[in-house]
CSV table of C-alpha atoms in Angstrom, one decimal:
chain,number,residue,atom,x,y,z
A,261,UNK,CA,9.6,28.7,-7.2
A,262,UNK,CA,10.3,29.7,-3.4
A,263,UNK,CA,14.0,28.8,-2.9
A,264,UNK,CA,13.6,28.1,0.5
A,265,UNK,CA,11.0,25.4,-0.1
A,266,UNK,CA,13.4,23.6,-2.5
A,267,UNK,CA,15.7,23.5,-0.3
A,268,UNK,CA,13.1,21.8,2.4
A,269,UNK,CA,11.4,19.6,0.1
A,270,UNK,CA,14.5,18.3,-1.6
A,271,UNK,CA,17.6,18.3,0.6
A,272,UNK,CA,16.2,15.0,2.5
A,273,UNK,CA,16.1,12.8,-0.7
A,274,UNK,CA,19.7,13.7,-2.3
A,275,UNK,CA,20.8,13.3,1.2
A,276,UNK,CA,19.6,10.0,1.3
A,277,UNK,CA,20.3,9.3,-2.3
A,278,UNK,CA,24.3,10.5,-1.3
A,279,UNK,CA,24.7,8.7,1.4
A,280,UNK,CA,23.3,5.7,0.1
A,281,UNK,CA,26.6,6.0,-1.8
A,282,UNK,CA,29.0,8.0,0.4
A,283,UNK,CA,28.4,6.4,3.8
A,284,UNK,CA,29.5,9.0,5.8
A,285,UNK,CA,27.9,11.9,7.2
A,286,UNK,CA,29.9,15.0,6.9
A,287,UNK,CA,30.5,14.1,3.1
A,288,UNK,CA,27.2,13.9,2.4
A,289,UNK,CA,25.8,16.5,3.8
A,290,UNK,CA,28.6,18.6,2.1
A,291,UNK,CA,27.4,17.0,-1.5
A,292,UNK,CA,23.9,17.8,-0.3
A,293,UNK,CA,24.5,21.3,0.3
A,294,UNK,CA,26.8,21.5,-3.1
A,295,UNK,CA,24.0,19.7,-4.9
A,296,UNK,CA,21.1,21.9,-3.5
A,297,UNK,CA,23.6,25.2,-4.6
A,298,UNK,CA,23.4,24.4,-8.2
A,299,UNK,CA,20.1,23.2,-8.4
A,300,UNK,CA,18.8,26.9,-6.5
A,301,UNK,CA,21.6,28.4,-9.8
A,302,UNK,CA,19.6,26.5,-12.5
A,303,UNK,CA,16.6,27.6,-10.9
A,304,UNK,CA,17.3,31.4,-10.6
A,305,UNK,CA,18.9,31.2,-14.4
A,306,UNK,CA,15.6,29.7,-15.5
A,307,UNK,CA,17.1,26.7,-16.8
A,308,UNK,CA,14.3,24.5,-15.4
A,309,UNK,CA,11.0,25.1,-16.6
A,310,UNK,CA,9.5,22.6,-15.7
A,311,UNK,CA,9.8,20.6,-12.3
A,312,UNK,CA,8.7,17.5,-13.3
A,313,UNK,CA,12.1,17.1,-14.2
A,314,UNK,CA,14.2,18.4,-11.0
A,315,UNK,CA,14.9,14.6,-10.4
A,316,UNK,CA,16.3,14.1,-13.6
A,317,UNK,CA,18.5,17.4,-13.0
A,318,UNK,CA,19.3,16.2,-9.2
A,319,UNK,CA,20.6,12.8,-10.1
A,320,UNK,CA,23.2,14.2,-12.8
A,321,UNK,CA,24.5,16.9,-10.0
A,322,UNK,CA,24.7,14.5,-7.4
A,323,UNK,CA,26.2,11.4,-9.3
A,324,UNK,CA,29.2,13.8,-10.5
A,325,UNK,CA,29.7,15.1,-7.1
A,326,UNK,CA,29.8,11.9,-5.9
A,327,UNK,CA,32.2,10.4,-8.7
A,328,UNK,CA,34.5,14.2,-8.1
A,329,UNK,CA,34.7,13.5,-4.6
A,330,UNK,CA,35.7,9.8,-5.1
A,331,UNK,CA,38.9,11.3,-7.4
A,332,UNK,CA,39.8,13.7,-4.8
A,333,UNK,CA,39.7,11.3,-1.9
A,334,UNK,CA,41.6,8.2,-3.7
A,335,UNK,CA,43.7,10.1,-6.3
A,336,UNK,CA,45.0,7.0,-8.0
A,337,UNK,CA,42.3,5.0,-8.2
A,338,UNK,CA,39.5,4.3,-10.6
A,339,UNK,CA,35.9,5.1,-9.4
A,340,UNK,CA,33.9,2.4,-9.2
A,341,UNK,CA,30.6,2.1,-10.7
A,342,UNK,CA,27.7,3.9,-9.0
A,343,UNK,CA,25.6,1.2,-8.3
A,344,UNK,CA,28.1,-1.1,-6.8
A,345,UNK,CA,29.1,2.0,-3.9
A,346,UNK,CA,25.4,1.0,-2.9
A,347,UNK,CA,25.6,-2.2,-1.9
A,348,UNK,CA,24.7,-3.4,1.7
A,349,UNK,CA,22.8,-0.2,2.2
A,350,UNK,CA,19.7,-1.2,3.5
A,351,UNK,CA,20.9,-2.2,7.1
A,352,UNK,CA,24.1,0.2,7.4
A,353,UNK,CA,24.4,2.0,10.4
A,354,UNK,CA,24.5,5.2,8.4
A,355,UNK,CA,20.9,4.2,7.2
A,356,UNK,CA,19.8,3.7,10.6
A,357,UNK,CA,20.6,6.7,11.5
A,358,UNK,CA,18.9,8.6,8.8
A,359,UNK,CA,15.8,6.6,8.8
A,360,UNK,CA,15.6,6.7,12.7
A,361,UNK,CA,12.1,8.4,13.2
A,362,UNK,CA,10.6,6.4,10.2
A,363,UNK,CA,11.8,3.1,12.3
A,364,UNK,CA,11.0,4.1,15.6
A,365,UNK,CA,7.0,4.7,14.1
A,366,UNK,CA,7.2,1.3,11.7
A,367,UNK,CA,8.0,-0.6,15.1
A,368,UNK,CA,4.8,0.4,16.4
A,369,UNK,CA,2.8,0.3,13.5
A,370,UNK,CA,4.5,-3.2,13.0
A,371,UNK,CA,3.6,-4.0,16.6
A,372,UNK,CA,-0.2,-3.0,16.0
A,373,UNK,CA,-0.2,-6.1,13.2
A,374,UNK,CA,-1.2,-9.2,13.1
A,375,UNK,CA,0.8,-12.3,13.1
A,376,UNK,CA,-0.5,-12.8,8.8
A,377,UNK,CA,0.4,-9.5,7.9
A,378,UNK,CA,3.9,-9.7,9.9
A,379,UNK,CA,4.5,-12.8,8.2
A,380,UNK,CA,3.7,-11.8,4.7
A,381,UNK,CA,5.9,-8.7,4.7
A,382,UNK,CA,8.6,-10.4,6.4
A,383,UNK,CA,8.9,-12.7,3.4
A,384,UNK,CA,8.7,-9.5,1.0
A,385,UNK,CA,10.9,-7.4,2.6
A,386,UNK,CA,13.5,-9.7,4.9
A,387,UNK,CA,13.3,-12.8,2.8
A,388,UNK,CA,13.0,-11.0,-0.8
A,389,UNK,CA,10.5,-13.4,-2.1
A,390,UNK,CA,9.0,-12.7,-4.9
A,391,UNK,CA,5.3,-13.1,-4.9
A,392,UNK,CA,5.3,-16.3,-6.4
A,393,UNK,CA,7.2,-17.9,-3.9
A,394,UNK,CA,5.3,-16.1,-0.8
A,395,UNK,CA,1.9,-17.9,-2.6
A,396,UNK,CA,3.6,-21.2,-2.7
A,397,UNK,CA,5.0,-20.9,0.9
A,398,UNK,CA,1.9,-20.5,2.4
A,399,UNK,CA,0.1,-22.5,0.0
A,400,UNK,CA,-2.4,-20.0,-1.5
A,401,UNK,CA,-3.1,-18.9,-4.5
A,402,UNK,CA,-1.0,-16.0,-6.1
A,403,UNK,CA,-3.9,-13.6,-6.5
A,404,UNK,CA,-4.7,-14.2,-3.1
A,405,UNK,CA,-0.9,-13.2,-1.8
A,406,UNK,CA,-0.9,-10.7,-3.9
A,407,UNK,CA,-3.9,-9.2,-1.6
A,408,UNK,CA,-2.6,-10.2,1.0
A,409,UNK,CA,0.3,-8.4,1.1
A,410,UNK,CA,-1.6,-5.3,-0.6
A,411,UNK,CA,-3.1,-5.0,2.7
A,412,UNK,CA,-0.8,-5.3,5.0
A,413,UNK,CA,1.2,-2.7,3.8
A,414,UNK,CA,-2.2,-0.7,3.7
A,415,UNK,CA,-2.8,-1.4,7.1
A,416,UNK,CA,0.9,-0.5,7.9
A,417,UNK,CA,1.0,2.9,5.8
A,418,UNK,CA,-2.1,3.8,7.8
A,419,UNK,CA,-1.0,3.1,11.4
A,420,UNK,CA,2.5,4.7,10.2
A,421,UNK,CA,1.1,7.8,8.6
A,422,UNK,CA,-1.1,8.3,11.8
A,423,UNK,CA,2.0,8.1,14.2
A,424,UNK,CA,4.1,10.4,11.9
A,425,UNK,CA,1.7,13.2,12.1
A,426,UNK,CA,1.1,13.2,15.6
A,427,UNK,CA,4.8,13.3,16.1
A,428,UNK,CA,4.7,16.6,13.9
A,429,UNK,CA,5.2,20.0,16.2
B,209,UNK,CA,30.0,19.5,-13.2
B,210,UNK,CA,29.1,19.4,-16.6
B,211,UNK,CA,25.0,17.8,-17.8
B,212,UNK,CA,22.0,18.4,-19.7
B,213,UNK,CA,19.7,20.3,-17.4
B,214,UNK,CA,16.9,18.1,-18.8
B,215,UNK,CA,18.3,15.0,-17.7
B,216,UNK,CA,18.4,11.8,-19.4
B,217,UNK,CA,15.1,10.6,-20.3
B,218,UNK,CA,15.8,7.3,-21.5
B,219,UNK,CA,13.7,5.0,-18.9
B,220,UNK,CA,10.2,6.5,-18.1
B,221,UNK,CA,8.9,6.0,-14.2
B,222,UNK,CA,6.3,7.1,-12.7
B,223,UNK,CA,3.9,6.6,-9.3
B,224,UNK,CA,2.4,3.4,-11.0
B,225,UNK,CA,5.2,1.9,-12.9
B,226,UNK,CA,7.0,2.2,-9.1
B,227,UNK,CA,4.1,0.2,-7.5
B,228,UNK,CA,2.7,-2.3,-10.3
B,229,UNK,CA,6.8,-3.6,-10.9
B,230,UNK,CA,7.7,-3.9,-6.8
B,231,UNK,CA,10.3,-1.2,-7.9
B,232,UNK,CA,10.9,0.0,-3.7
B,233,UNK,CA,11.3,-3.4,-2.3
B,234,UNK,CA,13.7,-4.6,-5.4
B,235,UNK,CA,15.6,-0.9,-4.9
B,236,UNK,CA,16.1,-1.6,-1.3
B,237,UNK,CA,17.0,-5.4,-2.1
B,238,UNK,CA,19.0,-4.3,-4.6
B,239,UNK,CA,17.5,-6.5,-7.3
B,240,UNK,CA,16.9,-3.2,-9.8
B,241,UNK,CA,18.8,-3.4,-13.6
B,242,UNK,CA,20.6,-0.2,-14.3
B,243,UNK,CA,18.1,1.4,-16.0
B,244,UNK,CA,15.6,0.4,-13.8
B,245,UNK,CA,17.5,1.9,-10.6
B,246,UNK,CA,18.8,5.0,-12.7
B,247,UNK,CA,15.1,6.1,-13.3
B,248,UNK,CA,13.3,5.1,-9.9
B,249,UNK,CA,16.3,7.6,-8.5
B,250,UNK,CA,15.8,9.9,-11.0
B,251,UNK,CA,12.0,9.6,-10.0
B,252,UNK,CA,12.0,9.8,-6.2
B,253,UNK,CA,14.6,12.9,-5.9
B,254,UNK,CA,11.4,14.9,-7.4
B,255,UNK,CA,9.0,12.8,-5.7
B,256,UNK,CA,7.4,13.8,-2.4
B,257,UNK,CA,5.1,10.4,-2.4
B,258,UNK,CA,7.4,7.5,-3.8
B,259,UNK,CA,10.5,9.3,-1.1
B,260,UNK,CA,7.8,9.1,1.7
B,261,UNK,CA,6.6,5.4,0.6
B,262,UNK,CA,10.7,4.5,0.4
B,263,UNK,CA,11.8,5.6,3.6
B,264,UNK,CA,9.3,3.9,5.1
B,265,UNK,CA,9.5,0.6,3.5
B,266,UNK,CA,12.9,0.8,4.3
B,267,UNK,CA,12.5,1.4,7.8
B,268,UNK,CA,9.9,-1.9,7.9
B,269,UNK,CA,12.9,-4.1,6.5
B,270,UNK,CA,15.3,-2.9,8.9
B,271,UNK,CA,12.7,-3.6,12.1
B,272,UNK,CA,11.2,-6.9,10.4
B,273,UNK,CA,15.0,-8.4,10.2
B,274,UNK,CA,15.3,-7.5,13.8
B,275,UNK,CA,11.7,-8.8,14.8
B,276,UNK,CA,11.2,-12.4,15.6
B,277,UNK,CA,8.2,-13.2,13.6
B,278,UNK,CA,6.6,-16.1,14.3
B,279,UNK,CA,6.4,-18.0,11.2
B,280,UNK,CA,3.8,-20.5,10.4
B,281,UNK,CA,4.8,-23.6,9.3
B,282,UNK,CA,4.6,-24.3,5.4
B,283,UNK,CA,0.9,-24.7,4.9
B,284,UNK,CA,1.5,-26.9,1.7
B,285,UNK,CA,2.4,-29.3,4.3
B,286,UNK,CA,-0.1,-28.3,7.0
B,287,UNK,CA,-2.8,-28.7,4.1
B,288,UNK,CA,-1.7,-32.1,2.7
B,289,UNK,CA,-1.4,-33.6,6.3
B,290,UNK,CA,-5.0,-32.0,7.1
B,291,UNK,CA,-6.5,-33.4,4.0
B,292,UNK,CA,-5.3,-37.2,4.8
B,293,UNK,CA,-7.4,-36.6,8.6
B,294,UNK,CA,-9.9,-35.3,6.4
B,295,UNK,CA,-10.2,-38.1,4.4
B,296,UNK,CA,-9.4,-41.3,7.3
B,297,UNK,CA,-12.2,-39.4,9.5
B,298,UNK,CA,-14.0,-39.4,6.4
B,299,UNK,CA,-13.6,-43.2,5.9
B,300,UNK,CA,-14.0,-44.0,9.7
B,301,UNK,CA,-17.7,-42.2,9.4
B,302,UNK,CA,-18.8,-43.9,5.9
B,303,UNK,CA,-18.0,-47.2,7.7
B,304,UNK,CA,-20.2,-46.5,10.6
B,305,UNK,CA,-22.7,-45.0,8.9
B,306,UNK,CA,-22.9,-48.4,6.7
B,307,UNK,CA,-22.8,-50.0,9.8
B,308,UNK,CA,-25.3,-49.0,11.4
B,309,UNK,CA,-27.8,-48.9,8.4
B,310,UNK,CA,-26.8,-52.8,8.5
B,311,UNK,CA,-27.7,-53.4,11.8
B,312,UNK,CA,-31.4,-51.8,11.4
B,313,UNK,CA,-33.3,-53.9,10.0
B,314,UNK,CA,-36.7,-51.9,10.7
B,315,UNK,CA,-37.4,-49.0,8.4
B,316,UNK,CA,-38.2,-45.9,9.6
B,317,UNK,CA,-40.5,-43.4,8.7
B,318,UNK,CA,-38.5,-40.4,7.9
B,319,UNK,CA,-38.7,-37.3,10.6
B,320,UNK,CA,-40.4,-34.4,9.2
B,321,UNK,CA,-38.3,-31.5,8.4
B,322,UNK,CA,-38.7,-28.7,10.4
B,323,UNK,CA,-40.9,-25.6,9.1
B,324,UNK,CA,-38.8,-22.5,7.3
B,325,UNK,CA,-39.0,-20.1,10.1
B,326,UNK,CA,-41.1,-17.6,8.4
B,327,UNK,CA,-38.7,-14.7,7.1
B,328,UNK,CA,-39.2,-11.8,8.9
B,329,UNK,CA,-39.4,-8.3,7.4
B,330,UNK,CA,-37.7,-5.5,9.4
B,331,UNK,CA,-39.0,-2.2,9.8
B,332,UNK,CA,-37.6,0.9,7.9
B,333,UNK,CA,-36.0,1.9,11.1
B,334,UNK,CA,-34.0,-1.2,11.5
B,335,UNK,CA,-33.0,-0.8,7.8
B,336,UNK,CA,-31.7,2.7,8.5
B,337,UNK,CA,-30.1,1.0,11.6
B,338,UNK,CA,-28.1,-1.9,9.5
B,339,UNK,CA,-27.0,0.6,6.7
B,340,UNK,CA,-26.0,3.4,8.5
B,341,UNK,CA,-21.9,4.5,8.4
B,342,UNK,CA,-20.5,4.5,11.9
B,343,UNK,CA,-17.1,5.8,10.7
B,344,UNK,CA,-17.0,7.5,7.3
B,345,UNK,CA,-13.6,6.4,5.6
B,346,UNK,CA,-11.1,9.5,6.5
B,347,UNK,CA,-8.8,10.5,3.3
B,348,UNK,CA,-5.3,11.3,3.7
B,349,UNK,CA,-3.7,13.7,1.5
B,350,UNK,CA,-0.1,12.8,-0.1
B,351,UNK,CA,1.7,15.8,-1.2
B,352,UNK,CA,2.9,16.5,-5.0
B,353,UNK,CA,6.2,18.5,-5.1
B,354,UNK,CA,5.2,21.5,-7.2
B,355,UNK,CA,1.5,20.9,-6.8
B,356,UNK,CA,-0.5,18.3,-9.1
B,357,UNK,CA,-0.4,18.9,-12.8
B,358,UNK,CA,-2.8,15.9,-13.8
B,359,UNK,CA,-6.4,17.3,-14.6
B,360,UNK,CA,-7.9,14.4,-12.7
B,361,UNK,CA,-6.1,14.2,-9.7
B,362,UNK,CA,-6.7,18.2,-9.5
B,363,UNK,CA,-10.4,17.5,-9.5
B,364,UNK,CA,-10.1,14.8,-7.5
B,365,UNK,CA,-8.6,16.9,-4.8
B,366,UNK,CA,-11.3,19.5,-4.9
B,367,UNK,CA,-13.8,16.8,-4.5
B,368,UNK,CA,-11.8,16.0,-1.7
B,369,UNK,CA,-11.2,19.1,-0.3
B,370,UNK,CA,-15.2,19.0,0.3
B,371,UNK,CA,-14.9,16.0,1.8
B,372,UNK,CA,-12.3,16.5,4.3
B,373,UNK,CA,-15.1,19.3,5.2
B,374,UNK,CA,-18.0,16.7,5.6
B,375,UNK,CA,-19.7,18.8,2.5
B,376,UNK,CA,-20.3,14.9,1.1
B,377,UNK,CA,-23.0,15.9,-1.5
B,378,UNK,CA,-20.8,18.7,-3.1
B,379,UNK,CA,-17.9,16.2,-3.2
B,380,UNK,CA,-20.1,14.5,-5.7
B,381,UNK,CA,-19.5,16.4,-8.6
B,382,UNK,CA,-16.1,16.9,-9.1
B,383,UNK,CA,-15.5,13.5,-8.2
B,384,UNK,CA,-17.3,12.5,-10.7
B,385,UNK,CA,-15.3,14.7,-13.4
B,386,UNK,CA,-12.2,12.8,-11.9
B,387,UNK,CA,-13.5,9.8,-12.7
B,388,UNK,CA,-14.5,10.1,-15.8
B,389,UNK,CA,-11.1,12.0,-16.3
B,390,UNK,CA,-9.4,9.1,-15.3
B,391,UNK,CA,-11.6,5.4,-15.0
B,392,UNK,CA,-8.8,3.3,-13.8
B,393,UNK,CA,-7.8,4.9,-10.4
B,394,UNK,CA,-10.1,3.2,-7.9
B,395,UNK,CA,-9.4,5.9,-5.3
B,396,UNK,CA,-12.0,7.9,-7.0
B,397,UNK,CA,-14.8,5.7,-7.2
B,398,UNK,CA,-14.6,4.6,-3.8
B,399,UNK,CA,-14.3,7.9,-2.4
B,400,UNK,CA,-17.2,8.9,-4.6
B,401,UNK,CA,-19.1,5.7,-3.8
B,402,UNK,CA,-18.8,7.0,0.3
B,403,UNK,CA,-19.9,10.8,-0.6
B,404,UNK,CA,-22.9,9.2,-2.3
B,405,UNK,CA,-23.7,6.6,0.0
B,406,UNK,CA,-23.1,9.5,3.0
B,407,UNK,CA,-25.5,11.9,1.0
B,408,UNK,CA,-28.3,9.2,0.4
B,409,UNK,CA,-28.0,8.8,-3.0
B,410,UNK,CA,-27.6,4.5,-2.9
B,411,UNK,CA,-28.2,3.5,-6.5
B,412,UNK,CA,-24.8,5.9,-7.2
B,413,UNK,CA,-22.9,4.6,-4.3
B,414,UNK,CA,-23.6,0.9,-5.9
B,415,UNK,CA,-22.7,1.6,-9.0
B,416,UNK,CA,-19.4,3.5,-7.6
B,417,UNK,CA,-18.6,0.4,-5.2
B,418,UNK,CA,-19.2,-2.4,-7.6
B,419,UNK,CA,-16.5,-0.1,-9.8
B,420,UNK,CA,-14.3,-0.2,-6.9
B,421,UNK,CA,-14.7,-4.2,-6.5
B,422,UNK,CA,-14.2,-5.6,-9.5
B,423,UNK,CA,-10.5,-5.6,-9.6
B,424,UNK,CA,-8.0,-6.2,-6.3
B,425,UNK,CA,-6.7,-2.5,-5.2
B,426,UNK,CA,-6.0,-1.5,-1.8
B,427,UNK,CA,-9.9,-0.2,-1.6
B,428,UNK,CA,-11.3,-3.3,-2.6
B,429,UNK,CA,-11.8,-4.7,0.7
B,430,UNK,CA,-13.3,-1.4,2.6
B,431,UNK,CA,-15.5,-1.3,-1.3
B,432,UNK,CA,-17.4,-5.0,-0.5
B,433,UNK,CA,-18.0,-3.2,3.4
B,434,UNK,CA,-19.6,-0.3,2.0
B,435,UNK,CA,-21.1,-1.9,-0.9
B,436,UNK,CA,-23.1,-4.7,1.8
B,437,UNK,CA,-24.6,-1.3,3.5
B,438,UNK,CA,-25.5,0.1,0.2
B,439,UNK,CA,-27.5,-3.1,-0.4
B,440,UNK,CA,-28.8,-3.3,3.0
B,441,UNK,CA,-30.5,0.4,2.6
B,442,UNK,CA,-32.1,-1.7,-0.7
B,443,UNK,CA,-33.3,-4.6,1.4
B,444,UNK,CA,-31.3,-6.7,-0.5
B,445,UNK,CA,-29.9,-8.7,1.5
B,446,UNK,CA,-28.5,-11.7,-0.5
B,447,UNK,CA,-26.1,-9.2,-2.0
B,448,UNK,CA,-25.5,-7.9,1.5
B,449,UNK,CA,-24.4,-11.1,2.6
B,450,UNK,CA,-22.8,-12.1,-0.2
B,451,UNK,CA,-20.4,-8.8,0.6
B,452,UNK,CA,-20.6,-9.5,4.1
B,453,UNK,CA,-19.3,-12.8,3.5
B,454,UNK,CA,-16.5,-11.6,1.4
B,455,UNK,CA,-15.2,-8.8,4.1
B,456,UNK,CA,-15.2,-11.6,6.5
B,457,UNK,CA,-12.9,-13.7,4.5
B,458,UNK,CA,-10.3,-11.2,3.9
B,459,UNK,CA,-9.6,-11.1,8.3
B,460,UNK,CA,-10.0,-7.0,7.5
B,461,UNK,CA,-10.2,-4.7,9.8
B,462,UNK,CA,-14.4,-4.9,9.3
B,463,UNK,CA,-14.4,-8.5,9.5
B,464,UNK,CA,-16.1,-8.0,13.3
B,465,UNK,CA,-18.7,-5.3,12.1
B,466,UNK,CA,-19.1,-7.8,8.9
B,467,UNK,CA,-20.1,-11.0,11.5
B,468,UNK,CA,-22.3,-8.7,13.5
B,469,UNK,CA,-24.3,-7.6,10.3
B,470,UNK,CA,-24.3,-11.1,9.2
B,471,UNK,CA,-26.0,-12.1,12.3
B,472,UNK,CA,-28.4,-9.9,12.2
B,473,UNK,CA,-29.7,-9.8,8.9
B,474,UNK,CA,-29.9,-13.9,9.1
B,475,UNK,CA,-33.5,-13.9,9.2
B,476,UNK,CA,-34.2,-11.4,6.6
């Protein structure tokens, strides 16, 4: 496997999946780099075979750095649980940050919608209803949300996927 | 740092178990049980699509909280309050209507009905007109970290490797190994529907289409759009506007093309 193209293809997700956790930059790029050193070891020792599993391997790394650099920054203190450190990610300003190109092409995309499809994925994704309770809101049948909404994301993944590869040098 | 270098294998996840369970919007929500969240990470640090399909579903919940949508009101409502008009204009018409048949006394002889304007039969250029493709369906790669490993897909991309090239009729065959390879993935079918209905082979591309139809994907819609041409290069136009129809209902991006066809073949 080319090492430099592991590094490319995979240093965006652990950073994200890090910092998720981490919340701040530095740190996270630091685990990111850490994590990307071992994984580039495990490759060159042949300990991977096969790379259908890299994510498995990735997690394991990263979660213990994580967890190591929690003892080493508050010494006394039990780590908490993963999945808790994760909580109120989605609208962080760290997130922001990260997913800044993907927002600034979603706005547009969003922009090119109608008012239906705003609406629908503003329930999913804002209000967190479950597709049962979109169907009822707007009085239509489930099947029929369930469409709904499979095409508006369609139609936004299009528009999104068109923006982000004219903004590619 | 101490770990199996297999990882743990406990919870499988895959491309379709993250889109058939909601598994991005509940990740960003944070609605995911543990092993539900330990496996979709465990899944999208190795995968190129699902991190792609993340960020940017991420990114859309960000901007939609800080959009002001305009929100229809609840249609429950709107549809119980529109039924009640429906039903007092309803009343307020039977009435008049018995009314009036009241206050006549003097049977009529009933109007004739107006001749069937005599169904026209348009010309094979017309035909070729109404079912030709004025933009054939692009395809957009995704990218497999490590290159794709399932035998289908693999064919599936050299089909559309031809494609992408506008070499529609050599698409044909190994799309068709894909989809035999693998039935249920209604990318195949449509995109092999298009190659045949591109090359002229229309009995295929109907038998591809009405594949792609029967169940609600994300190429259903653009399947009844091609589907009504397919039937209009058949001059069979009740199935074309039976499709047509459909397209129109969905408020799809074809539902203007879909009105214009429906127009035009009303005669026919």
């Amino acid at each position: 496997m080319d090492e430099a193209r592991l590094v490319e293809e995979y240093r965006s997700p652990i950073l994200y999946f890090v910092l998720r956790r981490v919340r701040d930059r530095t740190t996270a790029e630091e685990i990111t780099q850490e994590t990307l050193v071992i994984l580039l070891q495990a490759v060159r020792e042949n300990r991977l075979r096969e790379e259908a599993k890299i994510g498995a391997y990735i997690f394991g790394i990263a979660k213990n750095l994580i967890l190591k650099n929690y003892r080493i920054q508050a010494r006394e203190t039990e780590p908490p649980d993963l999945d808790s450190m994760a909580a109120g990610w989605v609208n962080h300003p760290e997130a922001e940050l990260f997913l800044e190109e993907e927002r600034k092409n979603v706005r547009r995309a969003l922009e090119q919608l109608s008012d239906q499809d705003r609406e629908i994925l503003h329930y999913s994704f804002v209000e967190h209803e479950g597709l049962e309770e979109v169907a009822a809101k707007l009085g239509i049948p489930y099947a029929a949300a369930r469409k709904r909404k499979s095409r508006a994301l369609e139609r936004l993944r299009k528009i999104f996927l068109g923006m982000s590869q004219k903004g590619r040098p | 740092v101490k770990l199996s270098d297999e990882g743990d294998e406990r919870t499988k996840m895959d491309c379709h178990t993250v889109e058939d369970h909601n598994i991005i919007e509940r990740y960003i929500s944070e609605r995911l049980s543990g092993p539900e969240l330990e496996a979709f990470e465990q899944h999208y640090l190795g995968c190129n699509k699902c991190f792609a399909e993340l960020k940017m579903r991420h990114a859309a919940a960000m901007e939609l909280s800080s959009l002001p949508i305009q929100l229809q009101p609840s249609r429950s409502l709107w549809m119980a309050l529109s039924w009640r008009w429906a039903f007092a204009s309803g009343a307020v018409a039977l009435a008049l209507l018995v009314g009036i048949l009241y206050l006549r006394p003097h049977e009529q002889a009933r109007p004739e009905l107006p001749q069937i304007a005599e169904l026209q039969q348009p010309s094979a250029a017309v035909i070729g007109q109404l079912g030709s493709i004025d933009q054939i369906p692009p395809y957009i790669p995704g990218v497999i970290r490590g290159g794709e490993t399932d035998p289908a897909m693999i064919k599936f991309q050299e089909g559309m490797n031809l494609y992408s090239m506008q070499k529609y009729a050599d698409a044909v065959s190994p799309l068709m190994e894909a989809a035999r390879l693998a039935p249920d993935r209604p990318i195949i079918p449509f995109y092999l529907g298009i190659s045949y209905l591109v090359s002229g082979n229309t009995d295929g591309a109907i038998e591809q289409l009405q594949r792609v139809i029967a169940q609600d994907n994300p190429y259903s819609e653009e399947g009844h759009f091609f589907l009504a041409k397919a039937y209009l290069r058949k001059r069979n136009f009740s199935s074309a506007r039976a499709q047509l129809q459909t397209v129109q209902s969905l408020h799809d991006a074809h539902a203007t093309a879909a009105q214009d066809l429906l127009n035009r073949i009303q005669n026919f």
